[in-house]
Coordinates of C-alpha atoms in Angstrom, one line a residue:
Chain A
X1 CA 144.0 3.8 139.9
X2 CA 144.1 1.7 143.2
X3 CA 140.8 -0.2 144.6
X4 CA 139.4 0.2 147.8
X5 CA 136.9 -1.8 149.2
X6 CA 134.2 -1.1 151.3
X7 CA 132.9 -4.0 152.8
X8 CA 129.5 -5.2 154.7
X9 CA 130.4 -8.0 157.0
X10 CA 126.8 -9.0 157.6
X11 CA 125.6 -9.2 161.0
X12 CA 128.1 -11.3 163.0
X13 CA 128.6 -14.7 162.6
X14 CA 131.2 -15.5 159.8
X15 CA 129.2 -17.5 157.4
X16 CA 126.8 -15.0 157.1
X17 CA 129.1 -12.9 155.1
X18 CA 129.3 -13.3 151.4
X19 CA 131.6 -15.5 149.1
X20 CA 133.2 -11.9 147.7
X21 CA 133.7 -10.1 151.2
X22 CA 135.4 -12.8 152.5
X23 CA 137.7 -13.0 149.7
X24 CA 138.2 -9.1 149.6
X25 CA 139.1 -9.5 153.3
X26 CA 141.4 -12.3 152.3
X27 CA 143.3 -10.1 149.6
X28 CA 143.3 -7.0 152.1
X29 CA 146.7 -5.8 153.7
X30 CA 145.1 -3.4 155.8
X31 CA 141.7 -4.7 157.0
X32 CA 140.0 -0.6 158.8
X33 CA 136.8 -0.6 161.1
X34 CA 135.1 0.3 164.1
X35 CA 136.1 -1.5 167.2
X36 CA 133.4 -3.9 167.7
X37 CA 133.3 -4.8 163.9
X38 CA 136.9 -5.6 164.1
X39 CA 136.7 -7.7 166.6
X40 CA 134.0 -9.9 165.3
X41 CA 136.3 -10.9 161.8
X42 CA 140.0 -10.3 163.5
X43 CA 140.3 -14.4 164.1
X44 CA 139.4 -15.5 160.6
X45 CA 142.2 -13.3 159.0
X46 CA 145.1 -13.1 161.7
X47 CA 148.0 -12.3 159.5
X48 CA 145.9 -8.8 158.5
X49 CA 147.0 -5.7 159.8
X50 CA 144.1 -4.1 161.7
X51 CA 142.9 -0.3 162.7
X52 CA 140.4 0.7 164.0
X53 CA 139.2 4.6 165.0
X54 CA 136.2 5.1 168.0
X55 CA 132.8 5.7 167.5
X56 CA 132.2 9.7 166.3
X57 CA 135.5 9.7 164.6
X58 CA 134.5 8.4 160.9
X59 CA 135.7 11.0 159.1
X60 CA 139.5 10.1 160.6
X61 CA 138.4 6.6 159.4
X62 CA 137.7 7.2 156.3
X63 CA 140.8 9.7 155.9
X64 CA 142.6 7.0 157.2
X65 CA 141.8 4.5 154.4
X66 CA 142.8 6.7 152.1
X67 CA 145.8 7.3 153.2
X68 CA 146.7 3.8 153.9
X69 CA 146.0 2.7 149.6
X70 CA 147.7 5.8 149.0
X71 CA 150.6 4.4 150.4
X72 CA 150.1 1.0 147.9
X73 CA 147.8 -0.9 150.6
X74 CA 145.3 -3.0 149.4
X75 CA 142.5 -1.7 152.1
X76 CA 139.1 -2.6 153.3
X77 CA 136.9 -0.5 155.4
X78 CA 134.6 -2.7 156.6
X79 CA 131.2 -2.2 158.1
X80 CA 128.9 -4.6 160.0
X81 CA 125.4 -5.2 158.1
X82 CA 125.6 -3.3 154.9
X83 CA 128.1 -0.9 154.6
X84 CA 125.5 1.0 152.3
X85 CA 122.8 0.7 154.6
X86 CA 123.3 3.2 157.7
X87 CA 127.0 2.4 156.8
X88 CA 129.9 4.0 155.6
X89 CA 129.9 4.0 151.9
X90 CA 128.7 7.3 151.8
X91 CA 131.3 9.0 154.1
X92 CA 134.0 7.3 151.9
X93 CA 132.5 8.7 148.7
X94 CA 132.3 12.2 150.5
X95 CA 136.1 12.1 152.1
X96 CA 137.0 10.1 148.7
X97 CA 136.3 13.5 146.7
X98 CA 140.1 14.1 148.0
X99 CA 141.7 11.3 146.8
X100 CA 140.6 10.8 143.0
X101 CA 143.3 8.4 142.6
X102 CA 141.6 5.8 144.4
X103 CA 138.2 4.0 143.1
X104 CA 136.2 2.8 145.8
X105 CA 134.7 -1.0 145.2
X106 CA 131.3 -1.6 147.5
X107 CA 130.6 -5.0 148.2
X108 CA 127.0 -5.2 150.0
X109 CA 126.3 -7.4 152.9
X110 CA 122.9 -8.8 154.8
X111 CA 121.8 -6.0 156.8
X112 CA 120.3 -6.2 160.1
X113 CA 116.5 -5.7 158.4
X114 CA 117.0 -9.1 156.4
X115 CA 119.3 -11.1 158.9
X116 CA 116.6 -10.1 161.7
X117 CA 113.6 -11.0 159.7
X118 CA 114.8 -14.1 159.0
X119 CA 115.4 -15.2 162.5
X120 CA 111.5 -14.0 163.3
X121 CA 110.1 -15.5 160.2
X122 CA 109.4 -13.3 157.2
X123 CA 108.0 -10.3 158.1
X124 CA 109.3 -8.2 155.0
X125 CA 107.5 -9.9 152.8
X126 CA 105.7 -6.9 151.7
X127 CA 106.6 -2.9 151.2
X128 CA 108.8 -2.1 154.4
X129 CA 111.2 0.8 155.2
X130 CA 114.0 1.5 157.4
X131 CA 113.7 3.9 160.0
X132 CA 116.8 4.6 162.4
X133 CA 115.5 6.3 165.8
X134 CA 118.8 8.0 166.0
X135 CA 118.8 12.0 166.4
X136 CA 122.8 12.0 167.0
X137 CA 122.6 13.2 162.8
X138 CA 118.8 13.0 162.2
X139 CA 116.6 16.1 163.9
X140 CA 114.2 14.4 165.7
X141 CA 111.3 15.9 163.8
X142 CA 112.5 14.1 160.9
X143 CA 112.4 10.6 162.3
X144 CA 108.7 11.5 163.5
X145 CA 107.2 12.4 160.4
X146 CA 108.9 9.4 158.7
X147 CA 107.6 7.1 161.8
X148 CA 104.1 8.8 160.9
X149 CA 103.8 9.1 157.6
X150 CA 105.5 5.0 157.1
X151 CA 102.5 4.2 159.9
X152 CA 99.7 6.0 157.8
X153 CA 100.5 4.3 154.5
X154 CA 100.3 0.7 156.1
X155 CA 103.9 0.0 155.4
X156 CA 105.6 -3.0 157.2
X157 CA 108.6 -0.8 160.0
X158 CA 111.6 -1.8 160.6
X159 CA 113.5 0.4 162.9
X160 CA 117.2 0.5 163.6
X161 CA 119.0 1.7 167.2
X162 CA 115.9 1.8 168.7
X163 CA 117.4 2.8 172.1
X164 CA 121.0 4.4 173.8
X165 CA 121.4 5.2 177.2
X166 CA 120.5 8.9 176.6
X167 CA 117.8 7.4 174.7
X168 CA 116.0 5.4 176.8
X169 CA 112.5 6.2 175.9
X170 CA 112.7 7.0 171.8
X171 CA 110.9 3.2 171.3
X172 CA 108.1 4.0 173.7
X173 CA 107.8 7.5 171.7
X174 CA 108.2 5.7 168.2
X175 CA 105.3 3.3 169.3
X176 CA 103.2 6.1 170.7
X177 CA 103.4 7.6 166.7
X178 CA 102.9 4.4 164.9
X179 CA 99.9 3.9 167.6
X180 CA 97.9 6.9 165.8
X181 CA 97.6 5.0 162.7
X182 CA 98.2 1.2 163.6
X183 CA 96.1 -1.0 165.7
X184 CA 97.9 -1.9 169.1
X185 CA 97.3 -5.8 168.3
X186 CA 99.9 -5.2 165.5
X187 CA 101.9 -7.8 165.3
X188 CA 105.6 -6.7 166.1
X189 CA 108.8 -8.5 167.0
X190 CA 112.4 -8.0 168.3
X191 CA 115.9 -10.0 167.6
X192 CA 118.4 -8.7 169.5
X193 CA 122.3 -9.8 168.5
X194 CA 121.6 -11.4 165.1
X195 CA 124.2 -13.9 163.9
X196 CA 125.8 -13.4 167.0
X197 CA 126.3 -15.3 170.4
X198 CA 123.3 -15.0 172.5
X199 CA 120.9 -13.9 169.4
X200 CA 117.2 -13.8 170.4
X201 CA 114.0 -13.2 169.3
X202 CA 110.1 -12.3 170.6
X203 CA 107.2 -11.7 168.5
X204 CA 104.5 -9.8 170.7
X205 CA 102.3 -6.8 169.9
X206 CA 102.8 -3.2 169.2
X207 CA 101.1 -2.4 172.6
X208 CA 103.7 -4.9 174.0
X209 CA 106.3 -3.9 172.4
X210 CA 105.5 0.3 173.7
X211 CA 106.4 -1.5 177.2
X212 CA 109.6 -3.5 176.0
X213 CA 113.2 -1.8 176.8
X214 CA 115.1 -2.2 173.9
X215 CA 119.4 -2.0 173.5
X216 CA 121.7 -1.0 170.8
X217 CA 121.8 -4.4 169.4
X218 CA 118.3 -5.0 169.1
X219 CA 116.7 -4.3 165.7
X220 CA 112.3 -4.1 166.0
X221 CA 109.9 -4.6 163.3
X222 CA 106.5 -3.7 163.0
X223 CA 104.2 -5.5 161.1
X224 CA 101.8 -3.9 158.5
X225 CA 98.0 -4.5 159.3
X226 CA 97.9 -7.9 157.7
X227 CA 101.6 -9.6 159.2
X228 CA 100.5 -12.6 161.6
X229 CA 101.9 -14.2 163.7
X230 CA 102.2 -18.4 162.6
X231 CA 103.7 -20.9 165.2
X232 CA 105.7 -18.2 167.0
X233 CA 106.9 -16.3 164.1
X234 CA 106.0 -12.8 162.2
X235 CA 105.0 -13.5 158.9
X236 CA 103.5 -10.6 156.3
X237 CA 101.8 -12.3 153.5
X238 CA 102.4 -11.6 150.0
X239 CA 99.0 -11.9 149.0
X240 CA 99.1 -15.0 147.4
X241 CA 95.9 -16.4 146.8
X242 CA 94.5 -19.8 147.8
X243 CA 96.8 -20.4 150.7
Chain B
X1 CA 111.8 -32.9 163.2
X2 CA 113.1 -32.0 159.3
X3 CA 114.9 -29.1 158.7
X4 CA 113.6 -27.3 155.2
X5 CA 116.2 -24.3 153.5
X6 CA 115.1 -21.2 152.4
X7 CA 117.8 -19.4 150.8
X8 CA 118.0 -16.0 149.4
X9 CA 121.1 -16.4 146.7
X10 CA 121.7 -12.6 146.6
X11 CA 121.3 -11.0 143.2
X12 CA 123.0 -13.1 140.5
X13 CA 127.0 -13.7 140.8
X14 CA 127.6 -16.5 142.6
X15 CA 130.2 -14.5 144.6
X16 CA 127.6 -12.5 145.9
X17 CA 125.8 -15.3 147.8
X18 CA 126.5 -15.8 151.6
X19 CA 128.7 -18.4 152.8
X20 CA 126.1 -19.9 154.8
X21 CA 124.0 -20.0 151.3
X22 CA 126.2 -22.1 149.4
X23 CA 126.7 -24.2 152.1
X24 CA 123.2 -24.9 152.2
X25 CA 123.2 -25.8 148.3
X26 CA 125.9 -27.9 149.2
X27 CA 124.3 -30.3 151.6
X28 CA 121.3 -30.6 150.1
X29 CA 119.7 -33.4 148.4
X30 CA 117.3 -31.3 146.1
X31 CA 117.2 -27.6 145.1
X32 CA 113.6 -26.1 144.2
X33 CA 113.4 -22.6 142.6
X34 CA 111.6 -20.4 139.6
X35 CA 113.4 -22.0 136.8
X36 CA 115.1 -18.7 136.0
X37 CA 116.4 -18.5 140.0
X38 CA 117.7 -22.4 139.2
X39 CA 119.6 -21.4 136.0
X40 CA 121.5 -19.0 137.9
X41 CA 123.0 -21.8 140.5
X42 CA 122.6 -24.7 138.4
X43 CA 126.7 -24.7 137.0
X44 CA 127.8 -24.3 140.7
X45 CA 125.8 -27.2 141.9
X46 CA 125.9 -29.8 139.2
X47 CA 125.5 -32.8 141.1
X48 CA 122.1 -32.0 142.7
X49 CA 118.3 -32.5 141.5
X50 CA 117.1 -29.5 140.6
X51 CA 113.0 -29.0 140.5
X52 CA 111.3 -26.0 138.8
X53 CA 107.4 -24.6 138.9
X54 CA 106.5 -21.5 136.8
X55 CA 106.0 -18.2 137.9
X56 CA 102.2 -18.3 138.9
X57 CA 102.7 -21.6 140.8
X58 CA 104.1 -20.2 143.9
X59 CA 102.0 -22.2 145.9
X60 CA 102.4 -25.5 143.9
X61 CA 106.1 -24.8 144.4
X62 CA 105.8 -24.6 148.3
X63 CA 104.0 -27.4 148.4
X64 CA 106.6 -29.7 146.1
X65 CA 109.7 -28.6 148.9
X66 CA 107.8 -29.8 151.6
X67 CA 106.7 -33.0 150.2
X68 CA 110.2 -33.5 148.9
X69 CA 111.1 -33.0 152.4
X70 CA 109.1 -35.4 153.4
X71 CA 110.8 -38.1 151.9
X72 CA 113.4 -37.9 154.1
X73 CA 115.4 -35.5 151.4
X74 CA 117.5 -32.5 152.4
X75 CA 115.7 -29.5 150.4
X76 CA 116.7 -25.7 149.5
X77 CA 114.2 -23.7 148.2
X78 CA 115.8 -20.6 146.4
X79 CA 115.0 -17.6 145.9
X80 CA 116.7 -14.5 144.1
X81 CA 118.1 -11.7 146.3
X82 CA 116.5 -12.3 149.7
X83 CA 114.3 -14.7 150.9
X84 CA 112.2 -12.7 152.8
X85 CA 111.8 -9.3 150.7
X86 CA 109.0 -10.1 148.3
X87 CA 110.5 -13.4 148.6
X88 CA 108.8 -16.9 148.9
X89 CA 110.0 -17.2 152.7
X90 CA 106.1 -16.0 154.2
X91 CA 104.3 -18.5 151.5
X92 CA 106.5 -21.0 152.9
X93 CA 105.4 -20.6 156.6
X94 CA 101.5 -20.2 155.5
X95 CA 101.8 -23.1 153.7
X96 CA 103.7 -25.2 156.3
X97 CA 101.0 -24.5 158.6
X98 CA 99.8 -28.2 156.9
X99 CA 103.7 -29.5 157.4
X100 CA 104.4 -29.1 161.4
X101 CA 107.3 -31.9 161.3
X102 CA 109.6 -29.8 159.0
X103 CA 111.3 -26.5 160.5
X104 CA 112.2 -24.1 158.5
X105 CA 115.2 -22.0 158.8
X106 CA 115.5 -18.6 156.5
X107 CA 119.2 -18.2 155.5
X108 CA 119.3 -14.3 154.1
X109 CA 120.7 -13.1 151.2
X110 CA 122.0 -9.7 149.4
X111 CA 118.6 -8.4 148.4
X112 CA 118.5 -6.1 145.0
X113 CA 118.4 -2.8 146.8
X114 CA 121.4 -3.3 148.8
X115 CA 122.9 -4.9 145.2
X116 CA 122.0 -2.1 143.5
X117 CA 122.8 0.4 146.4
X118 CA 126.6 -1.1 146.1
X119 CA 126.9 -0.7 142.1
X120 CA 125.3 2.9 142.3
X121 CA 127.1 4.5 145.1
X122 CA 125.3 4.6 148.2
X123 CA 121.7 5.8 147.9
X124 CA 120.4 3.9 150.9
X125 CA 122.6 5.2 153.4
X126 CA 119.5 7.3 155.4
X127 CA 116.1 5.9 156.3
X128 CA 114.7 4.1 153.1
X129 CA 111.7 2.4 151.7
X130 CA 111.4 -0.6 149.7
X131 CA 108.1 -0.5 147.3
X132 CA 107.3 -3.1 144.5
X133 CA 104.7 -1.6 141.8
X134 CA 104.0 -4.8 140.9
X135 CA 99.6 -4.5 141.7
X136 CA 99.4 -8.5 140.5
X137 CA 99.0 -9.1 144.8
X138 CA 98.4 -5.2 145.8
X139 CA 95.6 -3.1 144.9
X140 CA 97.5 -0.1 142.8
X141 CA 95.2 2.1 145.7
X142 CA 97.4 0.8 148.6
X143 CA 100.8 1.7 145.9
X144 CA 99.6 4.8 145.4
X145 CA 98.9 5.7 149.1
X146 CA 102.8 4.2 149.7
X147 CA 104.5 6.4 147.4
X148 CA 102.7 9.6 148.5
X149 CA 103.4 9.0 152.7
X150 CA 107.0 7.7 151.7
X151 CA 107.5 10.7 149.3
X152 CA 105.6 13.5 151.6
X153 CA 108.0 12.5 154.3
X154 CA 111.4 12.8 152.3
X155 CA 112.2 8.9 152.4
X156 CA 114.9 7.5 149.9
X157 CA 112.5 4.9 147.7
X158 CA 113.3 2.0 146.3
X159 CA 111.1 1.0 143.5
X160 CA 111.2 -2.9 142.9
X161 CA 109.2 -4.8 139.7
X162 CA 109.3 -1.0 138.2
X163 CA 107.6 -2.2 134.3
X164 CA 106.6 -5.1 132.8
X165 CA 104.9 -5.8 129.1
X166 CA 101.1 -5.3 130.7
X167 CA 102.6 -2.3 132.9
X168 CA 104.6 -0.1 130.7
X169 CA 103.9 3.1 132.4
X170 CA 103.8 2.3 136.0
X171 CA 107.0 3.9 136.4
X172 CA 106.0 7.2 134.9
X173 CA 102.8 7.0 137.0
X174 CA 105.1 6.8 139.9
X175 CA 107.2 9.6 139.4
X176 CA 103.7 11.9 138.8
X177 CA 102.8 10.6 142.2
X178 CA 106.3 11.4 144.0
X179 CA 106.7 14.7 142.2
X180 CA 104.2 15.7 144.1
X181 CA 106.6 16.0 147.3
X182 CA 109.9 15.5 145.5
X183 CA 111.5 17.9 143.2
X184 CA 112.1 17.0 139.5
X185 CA 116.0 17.4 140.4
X186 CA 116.4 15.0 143.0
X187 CA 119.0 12.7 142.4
X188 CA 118.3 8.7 141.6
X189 CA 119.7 5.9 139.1
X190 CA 118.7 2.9 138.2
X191 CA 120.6 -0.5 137.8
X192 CA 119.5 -3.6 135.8
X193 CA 120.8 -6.9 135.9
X194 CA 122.4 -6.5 139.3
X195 CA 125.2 -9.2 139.9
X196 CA 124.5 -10.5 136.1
X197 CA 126.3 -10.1 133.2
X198 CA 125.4 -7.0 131.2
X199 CA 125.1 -5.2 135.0
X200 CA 124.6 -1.1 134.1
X201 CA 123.8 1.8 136.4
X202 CA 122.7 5.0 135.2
X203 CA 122.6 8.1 137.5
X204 CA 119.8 10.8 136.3
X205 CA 117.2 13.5 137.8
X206 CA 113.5 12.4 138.9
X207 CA 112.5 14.5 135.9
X208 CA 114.8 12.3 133.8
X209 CA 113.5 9.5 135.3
X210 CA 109.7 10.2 134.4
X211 CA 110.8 9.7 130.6
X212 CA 113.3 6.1 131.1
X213 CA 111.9 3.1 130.4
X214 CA 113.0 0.4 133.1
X215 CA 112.0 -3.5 132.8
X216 CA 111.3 -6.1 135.0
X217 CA 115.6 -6.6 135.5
X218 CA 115.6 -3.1 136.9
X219 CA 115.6 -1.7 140.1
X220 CA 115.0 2.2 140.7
X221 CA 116.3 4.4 143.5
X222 CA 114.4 7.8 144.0
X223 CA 116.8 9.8 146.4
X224 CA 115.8 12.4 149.7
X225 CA 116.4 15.7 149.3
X226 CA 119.9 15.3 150.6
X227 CA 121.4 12.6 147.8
X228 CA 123.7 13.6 145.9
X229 CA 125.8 13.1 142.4
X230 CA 129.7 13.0 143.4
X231 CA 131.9 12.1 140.7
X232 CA 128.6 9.7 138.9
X233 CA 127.6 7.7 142.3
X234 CA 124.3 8.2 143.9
X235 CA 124.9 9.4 147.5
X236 CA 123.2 10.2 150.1
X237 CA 125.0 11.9 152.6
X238 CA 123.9 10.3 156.4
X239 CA 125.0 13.5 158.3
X240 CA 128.0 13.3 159.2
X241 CA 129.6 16.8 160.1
X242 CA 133.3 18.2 159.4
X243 CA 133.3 16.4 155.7

């Protein structure tokens, strides 16, 4: 039975990766991924062979894994973040019903929820949960009733792609929700390219962030009704007594 | 102005900690951590001071990295998994409020339910939330109110701290609450000692789950109404068409 790995890269910069990624990359023949993802490891391991398939064509990629460690390849498919976190674990276990030859070997990664919290402070300190604002595979009543329902019960947000082109306005409609059970002086924030050249960050309110144009790179997180914001950065206490 | 580590050493295996992380360890003068946090890095690190509080002396513990930092030392403080999920990264920046010439900088780490995700398939692949049902810091009120809104709108849930000694049947409590909204069949698992030695997964129904006893090693994963059992993993499928 031959391994495959599927492998979270974390959200950029090299060292942000762990110990056992890098060394799965470094033991890979075949290293498989999404353009962009590619791009960001392709100088660290030049003697690799590297393919890549566009966006909307994962199932090829997947297929395409298999197919290269059926050959005798030892293969990654890598992901950026977590490649079990929005990623594309679960599309290899669903194409890997095909090829029961091959086991597949996930090895998890910071995701854009802990690498962006920790460049605005530590505002996942407490009960949080991932929302993508998505609808390319999510109906969008879905993503509303989780945006309402995470609001309601007080729970720290933390939502990924929170804007496209043909979605321009889904982060002013995602704070419009949140705004029927969350005070607009929530405290919010934004890193956009984390790990990455140019990464930023702003910590603002929920009524600010409802005016802020966000891109694909940025990920947002909305605090819970006690986050604050300390010298510049989102913090969510614990609730830790005697502070 | 002094710079102060907070490092989240993912879940147990040294392997699984980031580059960035061990670097850290590496150039630092003193590494402060639960004791049972410090065992795990101690053999990797031998060289280095190690300083330990109890669990219950959170604060005490903040307080020890800065003024260790104040001497001029280079300081980690470690955490298990990530720094900033339940971690000790917000007590830090509430307590540091009293220490404005040391900066800290959050290095993230693989937390437990990306850990786990990776040794049980891939549970977190759609929008997911993280809730501990630890009510030592929470009012059980504001745990129940999370599980019911994350449940009632057809989240994946990720139960941390599931049982402990004085809170044996939090976990069935739990599952009453989420079988509300979530049929008994829907698939989850658990893993305990993610990373560790003696690492298991075990893939059931949420009926099953009811009657498992989990302890404070454990993490649980309560699936959508999508996850699925292929071939033992935990998967839940992100949408993908054409599979």
């Amino acid at each position: 039975m031959s391994k495959l790995y599927v492998v979270g890269i974390g959200p950029g910069a090299y060292e942000k990766m762990t110990i056992e990624a890098a060394r799965a990359l470094k033991d890979s023949d075949v290293i498989i991924g999404y353009t962009v993802y590619v791009d960001l490891v392709k100088d660290h391991f030049p003697d690799k062979e590297f393919l890549t398939t566009p966006m909307k064509k994962e199932v090829d990629r997947c297929i395409l894994a298999f197919e290269e460690a059926a050959k005798g390849k030892q293969v990654s498919m890598i992901c950026s973040g977590d490649a079990g976190v929005y990623g594309m674990a679960g599309l290899m276990y669903e194409v890997g019903v095909n090829y029961p030859e091959t086991e597949l070997v996930i090895l998890p990664g910071v995701t854009a929820a802990t690498g962006g919290a920790a460049v605005l402070g530590a505002p996942l300190i407490h009960d949080f949960c991932l929302i993508s604002l998505s609808d390319l595979l999510t109906p969008w009543e879905k993503i509303e009733a989780r945006l309402l329902g995470a609001s309601q019960a007080d729970f720290v947000i933390c939502l990924y792609n929170p804007s496209s082109k043909k979605r321009h306005d889904y982060l002013q409609k995602a704070c419009d929700l949140m705004l029927r059970y969350k005070a607009p002086e929530t405290v919010c924030g934004i890193v956009s390219n984390i790990g990455r050249d140019q990464e930023s960050m702003q910590v603002m309110t929920l009524k600010e962030l409802r005016e802020t144009k966000a891109d694909m790179f940025t990920t947002v997180f909305v605090g819970n009704s006690q986050t604050k914001e300390i010298g510049g950065k989102m913090v969510t206490p614990r609730g830790y007594k005697n502070v």
